[in-house]
Amino acid sequence: MTTAFAPLPTTASASGSVASTTTESIVFAPTPLQAYLVRIGDSCLIHAQRLAEWSGHAPILEEDIALTNLALDLVGQARALLTHVGRQTGFDEDQLAFLRNERDFRNVTLVELPGRRAGRDFADAIVRNFLLAAWMNVLWARLESSSDAEIAAIAGKAVKESRYHVAHAADWVVRLGDGTDESMRRTRQAVDRLWPYTAELFETDDIDTAAAEAGLGPMRVSLKAEWDAIVAPVFAEAGLSIPATGAFRSTGTRGVHSEHMGYLLAEMQTLQRTFPGGQW
Amino acid sequence: MSAHDQAASPRVEHAWRVLHDVLDPEVPAISVTDLGIVRDVIAHDDGIEVVVTPTYSGCPATEVIAQSISDAIDAAGLGPARVTQRRAPAWTTDWITPQGRDKLRAYGIAPPGSCASEATAKVSPIRLMARNVDCPRCGSAQTERLSAFGSTACKSLYRCIACREPFEHFKPI
C-alpha cells in the first residue's frame, strides 16, 4: 500500500473525549432500484471483509496474499457501486459502509457467515469464495448491458476481475476436494454448511422485478443456469456432490441477517464510529 | 474547439510530455502513459483536464496516481490540473505500450501477453497449469508459477527453471 495515513482527528466533539463519542447512524431509505445496487455493493463489501480476515492467517503465504488481493478487488467494486448509489441519495461511500445499521445492509447472507472464526475452516472460505465468484461473474456479465451507463462501466471492469476470481477459487476447490481424505472430508462439510445459503442467490422479489423492468440488471433467478454451468464441472472434478436444496431461505437481501452480521459490522465500523469523520 | 485542434495545441502536447514522466507508484519503472491509463488530455480555459481510466477496481494506487498527475501538471505551470475518471471502456493490459513492455522487462517484470482472446473466452474454471511466461532476465520459456498473486494484485510470482531467478509477471487482464 502506498497510501499515507494522516493522523486521525484528536478532538471529535466539544463535550468529551474521543473514546466516548460515537457517530449517529444515517437514515437510509433507498428506492427499489437503489436497493438493487446496494444488494450487490454490500455483497462485495461484506465478502471482502470476510476474506480480509485471512490476512496473516491463511495456511500458506501465497494464499494469504491471494485472498487479500481478491478482497481488494471486491472493496473496489463495492466502492464504485456505493459511490454511485450515494450520489443519488446524498451520502458518500464511507457513510454508506460505516454508518448504516445492520438492517440497512442488503448483502446475501452467504457472505456474512463466519469464515475463519467460530469453528469454521479454510475449506469454508474456499468453497464460499468459489460459489460467490461464480455468481458475481454471471451477474457482472449481465450488468455489462445495464441501462445505467455507470453500472455497465463498473461491470465491464469487474467481470474481468471475477473471471480470475473464479479460476483461482476453482483451483482450490479441486485441490481440497480431490486432495487428501482429510481435506475432502472438511470440504464436504463446508459445502453442506454453506449450500443452504445459495438459494438466496437466486430468489426473486419486487426489487429484482423493478430492476429487470427498468433494464438496470437481471433478476437473480435468471442467473441460476449459468451459475450451475460453472459450479457443476468444478464440483465433479473435485469429487464433491451438489447437495439438494431444502426449504430454508436466508434473508440478508431483505435486511434480515444472521446472528453473525452484528459482530462483523461492529468490527468493520468501529473506527469510523469512534472517530467521527476520520479520513485517510 | 475540435478534438483534433486540442490534440495539436501546445499546452496539450506539453501536458502529454509531462505525463510521460509521471511514474506508476506500484511499478516505478513505467509511466502512466506507458500503462495506457491516460485516455485524454483536454485544455480548458482555466486549466488542464486529464482523463484517466482505473486499472483494477481495487487498485490502492488510484488516488496516488491522480495526485501525482495533478502535481506534475501544476509543477509544469500548466495547471490547475483536474483529474477525471473514465470507466468505460475498461482498461486492459493490451493498452500498455511497446515501450512500456520493454521497460517492464528491463525492470525484471515479465510483461503481459495479449488478452484479446481472454476477453472473449468463457470462464475456464480449471487452470491448474500456469500459462507460459518467458523469463525477463534470460528469456527462457522454461518457467513455473510460484504464486497467483504477488506484491500487487496485477502481478503474479514466477521462477525461471533455466536461470533459477524468481521474477514477477504482469498478468493480462
GROMACS .gro file of C-alpha atoms in nm:
model
  453
    1MET     CA    1   0.000   0.000   0.000
    2THR     CA    2   0.127   0.341  -0.083
    3THR     CA    3  -0.148   0.541   0.082
    4ALA     CA    4  -0.021   0.754   0.364
    5PHE     CA    5  -0.236   0.759   0.673
    6ALA     CA    6  -0.299   1.103   0.807
    7PRO     CA    7  -0.341   1.136   1.183
    8LEU     CA    8  -0.695   1.087   1.298
    9PRO     CA    9  -0.867   1.388   1.446
   10THR     CA   10  -0.792   1.414   1.813
   11THR     CA   11  -1.088   1.623   1.914
   12ALA     CA   12  -1.412   1.490   1.782
   13SER     CA   13  -1.662   1.666   1.995
   14ALA     CA   14  -1.679   1.959   2.228
   15SER     CA   15  -1.845   1.761   2.501
   16GLY     CA   16  -1.599   1.489   2.583
   17SER     CA   17  -1.313   1.262   2.492
   18VAL     CA   18  -1.288   1.090   2.158
   19ALA     CA   19  -1.339   0.748   2.311
   20SER     CA   20  -1.680   0.837   2.442
   21THR     CA   21  -1.803   0.966   2.107
   22THR     CA   22  -1.999   0.761   1.860
   23THR     CA   23  -2.142   0.865   1.529
   24GLU     CA   24  -2.512   0.854   1.466
   25SER     CA   25  -2.624   0.606   1.201
   26ILE     CA   26  -2.754   0.751   0.879
   27VAL     CA   27  -3.117   0.714   0.782
   28PHE     CA   28  -3.105   0.531   0.453
   29ALA     CA   29  -3.425   0.476   0.257
   30PRO     CA   30  -3.334   0.360  -0.094
   31THR     CA   31  -3.574   0.327  -0.384
   32PRO     CA   32  -3.614  -0.027  -0.521
   33LEU     CA   33  -3.355   0.043  -0.794
   34GLN     CA   34  -3.109   0.183  -0.543
   35ALA     CA   35  -3.173  -0.114  -0.314
   36TYR     CA   36  -3.093  -0.347  -0.604
   37LEU     CA   37  -2.750  -0.189  -0.644
   38VAL     CA   38  -2.690  -0.178  -0.269
   39ARG     CA   39  -2.750  -0.554  -0.253
   40ILE     CA   40  -2.466  -0.610  -0.497
   41GLY     CA   41  -2.238  -0.350  -0.342
   42ASP     CA   42  -2.297  -0.486   0.010
   43SER     CA   43  -2.238  -0.843  -0.104
   44CYS     CA   44  -1.900  -0.734  -0.245
   45LEU     CA   45  -1.816  -0.533   0.068
   46ILE     CA   46  -1.904  -0.794   0.329
   47HIS     CA   47  -1.745  -1.074   0.127
   48ALA     CA   48  -1.427  -0.863   0.114
   49GLN     CA   49  -1.442  -0.810   0.491
   50ARG     CA   50  -1.459  -1.187   0.550
   51LEU     CA   51  -1.179  -1.260   0.302
   52ALA     CA   52  -0.961  -0.995   0.463
   53GLU     CA   53  -0.991  -1.175   0.797
   54TRP     CA   54  -0.749  -1.428   0.648
   55SER     CA   55  -0.477  -1.166   0.626
   56GLY     CA   56  -0.190  -1.311   0.825
   57HIS     CA   57  -0.383  -1.634   0.893
   58ALA     CA   58  -0.408  -1.831   0.567
   59PRO     CA   59  -0.237  -2.172   0.570
   60ILE     CA   60   0.025  -2.064   0.317
   61LEU     CA   61   0.168  -1.725   0.234
   62GLU     CA   62   0.067  -1.739  -0.133
   63GLU     CA   63  -0.297  -1.789  -0.040
   64ASP     CA   64  -0.279  -1.523   0.228
   65ILE     CA   65  -0.177  -1.278  -0.045
   66ALA     CA   66  -0.432  -1.414  -0.289
   67LEU     CA   67  -0.733  -1.388  -0.058
   68THR     CA   68  -0.650  -1.034   0.044
   69ASN     CA   69  -0.592  -0.933  -0.318
   70LEU     CA   70  -0.931  -1.073  -0.413
   71ALA     CA   71  -1.074  -0.877  -0.121
   72LEU     CA   72  -0.914  -0.562  -0.259
   73ASP     CA   73  -1.091  -0.608  -0.593
   74LEU     CA   74  -1.419  -0.662  -0.409
   75VAL     CA   75  -1.371  -0.349  -0.199
   76GLY     CA   76  -1.308  -0.156  -0.519
   77GLN     CA   77  -1.623  -0.291  -0.676
   78ALA     CA   78  -1.822  -0.210  -0.361
   79ARG     CA   79  -1.680   0.142  -0.355
   80ALA     CA   80  -1.783   0.203  -0.714
   81LEU     CA   81  -2.138   0.082  -0.653
   82LEU     CA   82  -2.187   0.256  -0.319
   83THR     CA   83  -2.042   0.580  -0.453
   84HIS     CA   84  -2.288   0.561  -0.741
   85VAL     CA   85  -2.584   0.500  -0.512
   86GLY     CA   86  -2.450   0.760  -0.272
   87ARG     CA   87  -2.460   1.028  -0.542
   88GLN     CA   88  -2.832   0.961  -0.581
   89THR     CA   89  -2.905   0.954  -0.209
   90GLY     CA   90  -2.679   1.225  -0.072
   91PHE     CA   91  -2.426   1.004   0.106
   92ASP     CA   92  -2.065   0.920   0.037
   93GLU     CA   93  -1.923   0.570   0.019
   94ASP     CA   94  -1.783   0.587   0.373
   95GLN     CA   95  -2.116   0.689   0.523
   96LEU     CA   96  -2.287   0.403   0.344
   97ALA     CA   97  -2.026   0.149   0.452
   98PHE     CA   98  -1.964   0.261   0.806
   99LEU     CA   99  -2.274   0.442   0.926
  100ARG     CA  100  -2.559   0.219   0.822
  101ASN     CA  101  -2.731  -0.005   1.071
  102GLU     CA  102  -2.745  -0.380   1.025
  103ARG     CA  103  -3.099  -0.378   0.887
  104ASP     CA  104  -2.995  -0.134   0.615
  105PHE     CA  105  -2.736  -0.375   0.474
  106ARG     CA  106  -2.872  -0.582   0.188
  107ASN     CA  107  -2.597  -0.837   0.120
  108VAL     CA  108  -2.678  -1.202   0.061
  109THR     CA  109  -2.643  -1.386   0.393
  110LEU     CA  110  -2.384  -1.625   0.249
  111VAL     CA  111  -2.112  -1.357   0.255
  112GLU     CA  112  -2.153  -1.273   0.624
  113LEU     CA  113  -2.121  -1.627   0.761
  114PRO     CA  114  -1.804  -1.672   0.963
  115GLY     CA  115  -1.509  -1.782   0.757
  116ARG     CA  116  -1.211  -1.807   0.983
  117ARG     CA  117  -1.361  -1.796   1.327
  118ALA     CA  118  -1.642  -1.971   1.510
  119GLY     CA  119  -1.527  -2.322   1.431
  120ARG     CA  120  -1.526  -2.269   1.058
  121ASP     CA  121  -1.247  -2.377   0.841
  122PHE     CA  122  -1.026  -2.275   0.548
  123ALA     CA  123  -1.249  -2.502   0.340
  124ASP     CA  124  -1.546  -2.277   0.419
  125ALA     CA  125  -1.355  -1.974   0.291
  126ILE     CA  126  -1.253  -2.157  -0.025
  127VAL     CA  127  -1.593  -2.306  -0.106
  128ARG     CA  128  -1.775  -1.980  -0.036
  129ASN     CA  129  -1.523  -1.786  -0.242
  130PHE     CA  130  -1.587  -2.015  -0.535
  131LEU     CA  131  -1.967  -2.015  -0.510
  132LEU     CA  132  -1.974  -1.636  -0.486
  133ALA     CA  133  -1.711  -1.571  -0.752
  134ALA     CA  134  -1.916  -1.779  -0.996
  135TRP     CA  135  -2.230  -1.585  -0.900
  136MET     CA  136  -2.060  -1.248  -0.932
  137ASN     CA  137  -1.912  -1.348  -1.266
  138VAL     CA  138  -2.252  -1.433  -1.409
  139LEU     CA  139  -2.406  -1.122  -1.256
  140TRP     CA  140  -2.136  -0.878  -1.378
  141ALA     CA  141  -2.155  -1.022  -1.729
  142ARG     CA  142  -2.526  -0.944  -1.734
  143LEU     CA  143  -2.478  -0.599  -1.581
  144GLU     CA  144  -2.249  -0.505  -1.868
  145SER     CA  145  -2.568  -0.436  -2.064
  146SER     CA  146  -2.732  -0.236  -1.784
  147SER     CA  147  -2.942   0.063  -1.886
  148ASP     CA  148  -2.738   0.263  -1.632
  149ALA     CA  149  -2.416   0.353  -1.815
  150GLU     CA  150  -2.216   0.385  -1.493
  151ILE     CA  151  -2.322   0.037  -1.380
  152ALA     CA  152  -2.238  -0.105  -1.722
  153ALA     CA  153  -1.893   0.055  -1.697
  154ILE     CA  154  -1.831  -0.077  -1.346
  155ALA     CA  155  -1.941  -0.422  -1.461
  156GLY     CA  156  -1.712  -0.407  -1.763
  157LYS     CA  157  -1.415  -0.387  -1.531
  158ALA     CA  158  -1.546  -0.617  -1.258
  159VAL     CA  159  -1.637  -0.901  -1.493
  160LYS     CA  160  -1.273  -0.934  -1.589
  161GLU     CA  161  -1.170  -0.946  -1.225
  162SER     CA  162  -1.438  -1.200  -1.140
  163ARG     CA  163  -1.301  -1.422  -1.416
  164TYR     CA  164  -0.974  -1.478  -1.236
  165HIS     CA  165  -1.150  -1.494  -0.901
  166VAL     CA  166  -1.344  -1.793  -1.034
  167ALA     CA  167  -1.033  -1.955  -1.180
  168HIS     CA  168  -0.839  -1.911  -0.859
  169ALA     CA  169  -1.118  -2.032  -0.631
  170ALA     CA  170  -1.197  -2.329  -0.854
  171ASP     CA  171  -0.834  -2.442  -0.844
  172TRP     CA  172  -0.858  -2.456  -0.466
  173VAL     CA  173  -1.192  -2.635  -0.457
  174VAL     CA  174  -1.041  -2.908  -0.674
  175ARG     CA  175  -0.719  -2.915  -0.475
  176LEU     CA  176  -0.902  -2.960  -0.144
  177GLY     CA  177  -1.190  -3.175  -0.267
  178ASP     CA  178  -0.965  -3.405  -0.467
  179GLY     CA  179  -0.683  -3.387  -0.212
  180THR     CA  180  -0.635  -3.598   0.098
  181ASP     CA  181  -0.909  -3.782   0.284
  182GLU     CA  182  -0.897  -3.511   0.548
  183SER     CA  183  -0.921  -3.220   0.303
  184MET     CA  184  -1.208  -3.392   0.123
  185ARG     CA  185  -1.395  -3.456   0.448
  186ARG     CA  186  -1.362  -3.096   0.555
  187THR     CA  187  -1.450  -2.959   0.212
  188ARG     CA  188  -1.765  -3.171   0.205
  189GLN     CA  189  -1.860  -3.040   0.547
  190ALA     CA  190  -1.808  -2.685   0.426
  191VAL     CA  191  -2.030  -2.748   0.124
  192ASP     CA  192  -2.300  -2.891   0.350
  193ARG     CA  193  -2.281  -2.588   0.580
  194LEU     CA  194  -2.286  -2.329   0.302
  195TRP     CA  195  -2.516  -2.478   0.041
  196PRO     CA  196  -2.847  -2.388   0.211
  197TYR     CA  197  -2.749  -2.022   0.177
  198THR     CA  198  -2.705  -2.041  -0.201
  199ALA     CA  199  -3.082  -2.047  -0.256
  200GLU     CA  200  -3.094  -1.675  -0.173
  201LEU     CA  201  -2.860  -1.602  -0.465
  202PHE     CA  202  -3.146  -1.695  -0.699
  203GLU     CA  203  -3.451  -1.566  -0.515
  204THR     CA  204  -3.660  -1.306  -0.687
  205ASP     CA  205  -3.866  -1.032  -0.527
  206ASP     CA  206  -4.017  -0.697  -0.621
  207ILE     CA  207  -3.677  -0.528  -0.613
  208ASP     CA  208  -3.542  -0.770  -0.874
  209THR     CA  209  -3.854  -0.723  -1.080
  210ALA     CA  210  -3.822  -0.344  -1.069
  211ALA     CA  211  -3.457  -0.365  -1.174
  212ALA     CA  212  -3.534  -0.603  -1.459
  213GLU     CA  213  -3.821  -0.387  -1.583
  214ALA     CA  214  -3.600  -0.077  -1.577
  215GLY     CA  215  -3.324  -0.263  -1.759
  216LEU     CA  216  -3.092  -0.192  -1.464
  217GLY     CA  217  -2.997  -0.554  -1.408
  218PRO     CA  218  -3.113  -0.914  -1.419
  219MET     CA  219  -3.347  -1.093  -1.184
  220ARG     CA  220  -3.145  -1.325  -0.963
  221VAL     CA  221  -3.344  -1.630  -1.069
  222SER     CA  222  -3.221  -1.581  -1.425
  223LEU     CA  223  -2.859  -1.634  -1.313
  224LYS     CA  224  -2.911  -1.990  -1.195
  225ALA     CA  225  -2.849  -2.189  -1.516
  226GLU     CA  226  -2.523  -2.012  -1.593
  227TRP     CA  227  -2.409  -2.046  -1.232
  228ASP     CA  228  -2.483  -2.417  -1.238
  229ALA     CA  229  -2.278  -2.447  -1.556
  230ILE     CA  230  -1.973  -2.306  -1.375
  231VAL     CA  231  -2.022  -2.487  -1.044
  232ALA     CA  232  -2.114  -2.837  -1.163
  233PRO     CA  233  -1.795  -2.925  -1.357
  234VAL     CA  234  -1.571  -2.796  -1.077
  235PHE     CA  235  -1.760  -2.995  -0.814
  236ALA     CA  236  -1.738  -3.303  -1.039
  237GLU     CA  237  -1.364  -3.252  -1.080
  238ALA     CA  238  -1.328  -3.210  -0.704
  239GLY     CA  239  -1.529  -3.523  -0.628
  240LEU     CA  240  -1.797  -3.321  -0.449
  241SER     CA  241  -2.164  -3.386  -0.491
  242ILE     CA  242  -2.409  -3.100  -0.513
  243PRO     CA  243  -2.649  -3.111  -0.218
  244ALA     CA  244  -3.023  -3.095  -0.264
  245THR     CA  245  -3.172  -2.752  -0.199
  246GLY     CA  246  -3.405  -2.758   0.101
  247ALA     CA  247  -3.679  -2.524   0.216
  248PHE     CA  248  -3.452  -2.289   0.413
  249ARG     CA  249  -3.420  -1.938   0.272
  250SER     CA  250  -3.182  -1.680   0.412
  251THR     CA  251  -3.297  -1.318   0.402
  252GLY     CA  252  -2.992  -1.088   0.404
  253THR     CA  253  -3.103  -0.917   0.082
  254ARG     CA  254  -3.414  -0.805   0.272
  255GLY     CA  255  -3.204  -0.670   0.557
  256VAL     CA  256  -3.274  -0.957   0.796
  257HIS     CA  257  -2.935  -1.105   0.875
  258SER     CA  258  -2.777  -1.396   1.057
  259GLU     CA  259  -2.652  -1.357   1.413
  260HIS     CA  260  -2.300  -1.309   1.275
  261MET     CA  261  -2.368  -0.981   1.098
  262GLY     CA  262  -2.377  -0.758   1.406
  263TYR     CA  263  -2.033  -0.872   1.515
  264LEU     CA  264  -1.895  -0.826   1.168
  265LEU     CA  265  -2.030  -0.470   1.148
  266ALA     CA  266  -1.904  -0.386   1.496
  267GLU     CA  267  -1.554  -0.471   1.381
  268MET     CA  268  -1.585  -0.313   1.038
  269GLN     CA  269  -1.741   0.011   1.159
  270THR     CA  270  -1.567   0.069   1.488
  271LEU     CA  271  -1.304   0.310   1.359
  272GLN     CA  272  -1.549   0.538   1.184
  273ARG     CA  273  -1.797   0.515   1.473
  274THR     CA  274  -1.528   0.602   1.727
  275PHE     CA  275  -1.355   0.875   1.527
  276PRO     CA  276  -1.640   1.053   1.350
  277GLY     CA  277  -1.543   1.182   1.010
  278GLY     CA  278  -1.198   1.021   1.029
  279GLN     CA  279  -1.034   1.006   0.689
  280TRP     CA  280  -0.721   0.859   0.542
  281MET     CA  281  -1.254   2.360  -3.050
  282SER     CA  282  -1.248   2.011  -3.201
  283ALA     CA  283  -1.065   1.716  -3.050
  284HIS     CA  284  -0.810   1.738  -3.330
  285ASP     CA  285  -0.735   2.105  -3.265
  286GLN     CA  286  -0.693   2.027  -2.897
  287ALA     CA  287  -0.452   1.746  -2.971
  288ALA     CA  288  -0.239   1.987  -3.167
  289SER     CA  289  -0.244   2.261  -2.904
  290PRO     CA  290   0.096   2.325  -2.747
  291ARG     CA  291  -0.048   2.316  -2.395
  292VAL     CA  292  -0.190   1.970  -2.453
  293GLU     CA  293   0.133   1.848  -2.611
  294HIS     CA  294   0.328   1.989  -2.320
  295ALA     CA  295   0.093   1.814  -2.077
  296TRP     CA  296   0.144   1.480  -2.255
  297ARG     CA  297   0.522   1.527  -2.230
  298VAL     CA  298   0.487   1.591  -1.857
  299LEU     CA  299   0.271   1.281  -1.818
  300HIS     CA  300   0.538   1.065  -1.986
  301ASP     CA  301   0.745   1.119  -1.669
  302VAL     CA  302   0.473   1.053  -1.411
  303LEU     CA  303   0.553   0.708  -1.278
  304ASP     CA  304   0.321   0.436  -1.154
  305PRO     CA  305   0.383   0.428  -0.777
  306GLU     CA  306   0.346   0.049  -0.765
  307VAL     CA  307   0.567  -0.021  -1.067
  308PRO     CA  308   0.800   0.281  -1.075
  309ALA     CA  309   0.967   0.158  -1.393
  310ILE     CA  310   0.687   0.276  -1.617
  311SER     CA  311   0.487   0.594  -1.658
  312VAL     CA  312   0.114   0.646  -1.659
  313THR     CA  313   0.125   0.690  -2.036
  314ASP     CA  314   0.326   0.367  -2.078
  315LEU     CA  315   0.050   0.196  -1.879
  316GLY     CA  316  -0.211   0.334  -2.116
  317ILE     CA  317  -0.431   0.472  -1.839
  318VAL     CA  318  -0.429   0.833  -1.963
  319ARG     CA  319  -0.717   0.837  -2.210
  320ASP     CA  320  -0.736   1.205  -2.291
  321VAL     CA  321  -0.584   1.543  -2.213
  322ILE     CA  322  -0.814   1.840  -2.258
  323ALA     CA  323  -0.715   2.206  -2.242
  324HIS     CA  324  -0.970   2.426  -2.070
  325ASP     CA  325  -0.957   2.800  -2.028
  326ASP     CA  326  -0.896   2.752  -1.658
  327GLY     CA  327  -0.653   2.458  -1.663
  328ILE     CA  328  -0.586   2.110  -1.791
  329GLU     CA  329  -0.813   1.808  -1.756
  330VAL     CA  330  -0.651   1.465  -1.757
  331VAL     CA  331  -0.888   1.174  -1.816
  332VAL     CA  332  -0.771   0.854  -1.651
  333THR     CA  333  -0.906   0.501  -1.661
  334PRO     CA  334  -0.856   0.293  -1.345
  335THR     CA  335  -0.654  -0.029  -1.380
  336TYR     CA  336  -0.816  -0.254  -1.120
  337SER     CA  337  -1.135  -0.177  -0.925
  338GLY     CA  338  -0.945  -0.206  -0.600
  339CYS     CA  339  -0.610  -0.065  -0.704
  340PRO     CA  340  -0.483   0.119  -0.395
  341ALA     CA  341  -0.263   0.338  -0.617
  342THR     CA  342  -0.555   0.508  -0.792
  343GLU     CA  343  -0.564   0.811  -0.563
  344VAL     CA  344  -0.187   0.841  -0.554
  345ILE     CA  345  -0.171   0.835  -0.934
  346ALA     CA  346  -0.434   1.108  -0.960
  347GLN     CA  347  -0.238   1.319  -0.711
  348SER     CA  348   0.094   1.262  -0.893
  349ILE     CA  349  -0.060   1.364  -1.223
  350SER     CA  350  -0.214   1.672  -1.070
  351ASP     CA  351   0.114   1.770  -0.902
  352ALA     CA  352   0.317   1.722  -1.220
  353ILE     CA  353   0.082   1.930  -1.433
  354ASP     CA  354   0.079   2.204  -1.172
  355ALA     CA  355   0.458   2.196  -1.136
  356ALA     CA  356   0.495   2.241  -1.511
  357GLY     CA  357   0.290   2.558  -1.488
  358LEU     CA  358   0.003   2.412  -1.687
  359GLY     CA  359  -0.242   2.392  -1.401
  360PRO     CA  360  -0.464   2.397  -1.226
  361ALA     CA  361  -0.495   2.029  -1.317
  362ARG     CA  362  -0.815   1.833  -1.287
  363VAL     CA  363  -0.804   1.452  -1.300
  364THR     CA  364  -1.129   1.288  -1.403
  365GLN     CA  365  -1.213   0.920  -1.426
  366ARG     CA  366  -1.350   0.736  -1.727
  367ARG     CA  367  -1.451   0.377  -1.652
  368ALA     CA  368  -1.563   0.264  -1.995
  369PRO     CA  369  -1.414   0.104  -2.191
  370ALA     CA  370  -1.239  -0.085  -1.913
  371TRP     CA  371  -0.861  -0.071  -1.904
  372THR     CA  372  -0.680  -0.373  -2.041
  373THR     CA  373  -0.312  -0.466  -2.026
  374ASP     CA  374  -0.327  -0.460  -2.408
  375TRP     CA  375  -0.306  -0.079  -2.371
  376ILE     CA  376   0.044  -0.099  -2.222
  377THR     CA  377   0.267   0.050  -2.491
  378PRO     CA  378   0.555  -0.142  -2.658
  379GLN     CA  379   0.798   0.093  -2.481
  380GLY     CA  380   0.619   0.020  -2.155
  381ARG     CA  381   0.661  -0.354  -2.212
  382ASP     CA  382   1.034  -0.307  -2.279
  383LYS     CA  383   1.069  -0.104  -1.960
  384LEU     CA  384   0.885  -0.371  -1.759
  385ARG     CA  385   1.113  -0.641  -1.896
  386ALA     CA  386   1.424  -0.435  -1.820
  387TYR     CA  387   1.292  -0.385  -1.467
  388GLY     CA  388   1.261  -0.762  -1.423
  389ILE     CA  389   0.885  -0.794  -1.471
  390ALA     CA  390   0.760  -1.021  -1.749
  391PRO     CA  391   0.509  -0.812  -1.946
  392PRO     CA  392   0.157  -0.941  -2.006
  393GLY     CA  393   0.070  -1.133  -2.319
  394SER     CA  394  -0.227  -1.033  -2.531
  395CYS     CA  395  -0.559  -1.075  -2.358
  396ALA     CA  396  -0.777  -1.023  -2.663
  397SER     CA  397  -0.855  -1.394  -2.653
  398GLU     CA  398  -0.911  -1.373  -2.277
  399ALA     CA  399  -1.193  -1.124  -2.313
  400THR     CA  400  -1.396  -1.336  -2.548
  401ALA     CA  401  -1.319  -1.664  -2.374
  402LYS     CA  402  -1.573  -1.825  -2.146
  403VAL     CA  403  -1.472  -1.865  -1.785
  404SER     CA  404  -1.239  -2.161  -1.766
  405PRO     CA  405  -1.251  -2.262  -1.401
  406ILE     CA  406  -0.984  -2.529  -1.408
  407ARG     CA  407  -0.649  -2.371  -1.471
  408LEU     CA  408  -0.410  -2.569  -1.258
  409MET     CA  409  -0.141  -2.528  -1.524
  410ALA     CA  410   0.001  -2.177  -1.539
  411ARG     CA  411   0.035  -2.019  -1.881
  412ASN     CA  412   0.379  -1.994  -2.039
  413VAL     CA  413   0.565  -1.679  -1.947
  414ASP     CA  414   0.918  -1.605  -2.067
  415CYS     CA  415   1.183  -1.514  -1.811
  416PRO     CA  416   1.257  -1.138  -1.835
  417ARG     CA  417   1.623  -1.199  -1.741
  418CYS     CA  418   1.741  -1.487  -1.958
  419GLY     CA  419   1.448  -1.519  -2.199
  420SER     CA  420   1.389  -1.885  -2.126
  421ALA     CA  421   1.038  -2.019  -2.172
  422GLN     CA  422   1.108  -2.277  -1.901
  423THR     CA  423   0.935  -2.104  -1.613
  424GLU     CA  424   0.690  -2.201  -1.341
  425ARG     CA  425   0.436  -2.006  -1.141
  426LEU     CA  426   0.503  -1.984  -0.770
  427SER     CA  427   0.206  -1.773  -0.666
  428ALA     CA  428  -0.102  -1.645  -0.845
  429PHE     CA  429  -0.066  -1.309  -0.672
  430GLY     CA  430   0.246  -1.112  -0.593
  431SER     CA  431   0.331  -0.780  -0.435
  432THR     CA  432   0.027  -0.626  -0.605
  433ALA     CA  433  -0.298  -0.765  -0.745
  434CYS     CA  434  -0.181  -0.707  -1.102
  435LYS     CA  435   0.124  -0.931  -1.075
  436SER     CA  436   0.197  -1.296  -1.006
  437LEU     CA  437   0.521  -1.457  -0.896
  438TYR     CA  438   0.722  -1.689  -1.120
  439ARG     CA  439   1.054  -1.870  -1.118
  440CYS     CA  440   1.279  -1.938  -1.413
  441ILE     CA  441   1.384  -2.302  -1.427
  442ALA     CA  442   1.676  -2.220  -1.657
  443CYS     CA  443   1.846  -1.935  -1.465
  444ARG     CA  444   1.674  -2.008  -1.130
  445GLU     CA  445   1.584  -1.642  -1.077
  446PRO     CA  446   1.242  -1.554  -0.939
  447PHE     CA  447   1.054  -1.281  -1.124
  448GLU     CA  448   0.718  -1.110  -1.138
  449HIS     CA  449   0.469  -1.133  -1.421
  450PHE     CA  450   0.224  -0.856  -1.506
  451LYS     CA  451  -0.097  -1.054  -1.558
  452PRO     CA  452  -0.301  -0.998  -1.873
  453ILE     CA  453  -0.646  -0.864  -1.795
   0.00000   0.00000   0.00000
